[in-house]
PDB file of C-alpha atoms in Angstrom:
ATOM      1  CA  VAL A1268      -0.209  -0.192  -0.161  1.00 85.00           C
ATOM      2  CA  LYS A1269       2.904   2.475   0.401  1.00 88.00           C
ATOM      3  CA  ARG A1270       3.607   2.158  -2.776  1.00 91.00           C
ATOM      4  CA  LEU A1271       0.447   2.648  -4.124  1.00 90.00           C
ATOM      5  CA  LYS A1272       0.772   5.828  -2.213  1.00 88.00           C
ATOM      6  CA  HIS A1273       4.106   6.773  -3.759  1.00 91.00           C
ATOM      7  CA  LEU A1274       2.489   6.447  -7.230  1.00 92.00           C
ATOM      8  CA  ALA A1275      -0.299   8.512  -5.783  1.00 90.00           C
ATOM      9  CA  GLN A1276       1.649  11.190  -4.966  1.00 91.00           C
ATOM     10  CA  GLY A1277       3.162  11.498  -8.467  1.00 92.00           C
ATOM     11  CA  GLY A1278      -0.408  11.852  -9.779  1.00 92.00           C
ATOM     12  CA  ARG A1279      -1.046   8.588 -10.573  1.00 92.00           C
ATOM     13  CA  THR A1280      -5.084   8.039  -9.426  1.00 90.00           C
ATOM     14  CA  ILE A1281      -5.163   4.881  -7.751  1.00 88.00           C
ATOM     15  CA  ILE A1282      -8.491   3.180  -6.489  1.00 86.00           C
ATOM     16  CA  ALA A1283      -7.904   0.250  -3.603  1.00 84.00           C
ATOM     17  CA  SER A1284     -10.543  -1.766  -2.122  1.00 83.00           C
ATOM     18  CA  ILE A1285      -9.532  -3.117   1.124  1.00 82.00           C
ATOM     19  CA  HIS A1286     -11.399  -5.086   3.661  1.00 79.00           C
ATOM     20  CA  GLN A1287     -11.051  -4.510   7.085  1.00 80.00           C
ATOM     21  CA  PRO A1288      -7.207  -2.555   6.176  1.00 79.00           C
ATOM     22  CA  SER A1289      -5.401  -2.423   9.917  1.00 83.00           C
ATOM     23  CA  SER A1290      -5.478   0.831  10.830  1.00 80.00           C
ATOM     24  CA  ASP A1291      -2.103   1.529   9.991  1.00 84.00           C
ATOM     25  CA  VAL A1292      -2.873   0.921   6.706  1.00 84.00           C
ATOM     26  CA  PHE A1293      -6.124   2.539   6.510  1.00 81.00           C
ATOM     27  CA  GLU A1294      -3.913   6.260   7.322  1.00 81.00           C
ATOM     28  CA  LEU A1295      -1.879   5.783   4.645  1.00 84.00           C
ATOM     29  CA  PHE A1296      -4.946   6.537   2.363  1.00 84.00           C
ATOM     30  CA  ASP A1297      -6.150   9.977   1.650  1.00 85.00           C
ATOM     31  CA  PHE A1298     -10.010   9.207   0.871  1.00 86.00           C
ATOM     32  CA  LEU A1299     -12.686   6.695   1.948  1.00 83.00           C
ATOM     33  CA  TYR A1300     -15.232   5.433   0.037  1.00 84.00           C
ATOM     34  CA  LEU A1301     -18.271   4.006   2.242  1.00 78.00           C
ATOM     35  CA  LEU A1302     -20.661   1.985   0.287  1.00 77.00           C
ATOM     36  CA  SER A1303     -22.962  -0.329   2.368  1.00 74.00           C
ATOM     37  CA  ASN A1304     -25.564  -2.526   0.226  1.00 76.00           C
ATOM     38  CA  GLY A1305     -24.467  -0.874  -3.402  1.00 81.00           C
ATOM     39  CA  LYS A1306     -24.959   2.806  -1.907  1.00 78.00           C
ATOM     40  CA  THR A1307     -22.734   5.716  -0.667  1.00 81.00           C
ATOM     41  CA  VAL A1308     -22.494   6.070   3.423  1.00 76.00           C
ATOM     42  CA  TYR A1309     -19.740   8.364   2.942  1.00 79.00           C
ATOM     43  CA  PHE A1310     -17.872   9.890   0.635  1.00 87.00           C
ATOM     44  CA  GLY A1311     -15.008  12.171   1.457  1.00 86.00           C
ATOM     45  CA  ILE A1312     -11.240  13.008   2.699  1.00 86.00           C
ATOM     46  CA  ILE A1313     -10.157  10.711   5.257  1.00 81.00           C
ATOM     47  CA  SER A1314      -8.654  13.564   8.023  1.00 77.00           C
ATOM     48  CA  GLN A1315     -12.791  15.301   7.638  1.00 76.00           C
ATOM     49  CA  ALA A1316     -14.378  11.829   8.618  1.00 68.00           C
ATOM     50  CA  GLN A1317     -14.293  12.601  11.989  1.00 64.00           C
ATOM     51  CA  GLU A1318     -15.916  15.570  11.885  1.00 64.00           C
ATOM     52  CA  VAL A1319     -18.870  13.535  10.567  1.00 63.00           C
ATOM     53  CA  ASN A1320     -18.049  10.822  13.091  1.00 70.00           C
ATOM     54  CA  ILE A1321     -16.923   8.127  10.701  1.00 66.00           C
ATOM     55  CA  GLN A1322     -16.882   5.612  13.492  1.00 67.00           C
ATOM     56  CA  SER A1323     -20.287   5.660  14.723  1.00 70.00           C
ATOM     57  CA  ILE A1324     -21.496   5.678  10.874  1.00 69.00           C
ATOM     58  CA  ILE A1325     -19.110   2.460   9.954  1.00 69.00           C
ATOM     59  CA  LEU A1326     -20.925   0.961  13.173  1.00 67.00           C
ATOM     60  CA  ARG A1327     -24.386   1.719  11.970  1.00 70.00           C
ATOM     61  CA  VAL A1328     -22.959  -0.011   7.988  1.00 66.00           C
ATOM     62  CA  LEU A1329     -22.620  -3.029  10.714  1.00 67.00           C
ATOM     63  CA  GLY A1330     -25.566  -3.634  12.098  1.00 67.00           C
ATOM     64  CA  TYR A1331     -24.713  -1.967  15.683  1.00 59.00           C
ATOM     65  CA  GLY A1332     -26.203   1.334  17.027  1.00 57.00           C
ATOM     66  CA  LEU A1333     -23.488   2.674  19.019  1.00 50.00           C
ATOM     67  CA  PHE A1334     -24.357   1.618  22.518  1.00 52.00           C
ATOM     68  CA  GLU A1335     -24.665  -2.125  21.779  1.00 53.00           C
ATOM     69  CA  ALA A1336     -21.499  -2.152  20.114  1.00 48.00           C
ATOM     70  CA  LEU A1337     -19.627  -0.175  23.168  1.00 51.00           C
ATOM     71  CA  THR A1338     -21.603  -2.868  25.031  1.00 50.00           C
ATOM     72  CA  THR A1339     -20.378  -6.067  23.671  1.00 49.00           C
TER      73      THR A1339
END
């Protein structure tokens, strides 16, 4: 993934699909396109995802409410 990041910094467009990346790998990406059942749930800059509370969006996509996720 670091090599892909390097290519992107050189002006190339890189599109990747990664299932459950580690936090280290996730931090290498600039944009997030999150789908659920074929519909866009979030698309934007990863560094701005905290502003829209991306964690709770992901938990909802996975079928958890915030309370259930924190207590299971």
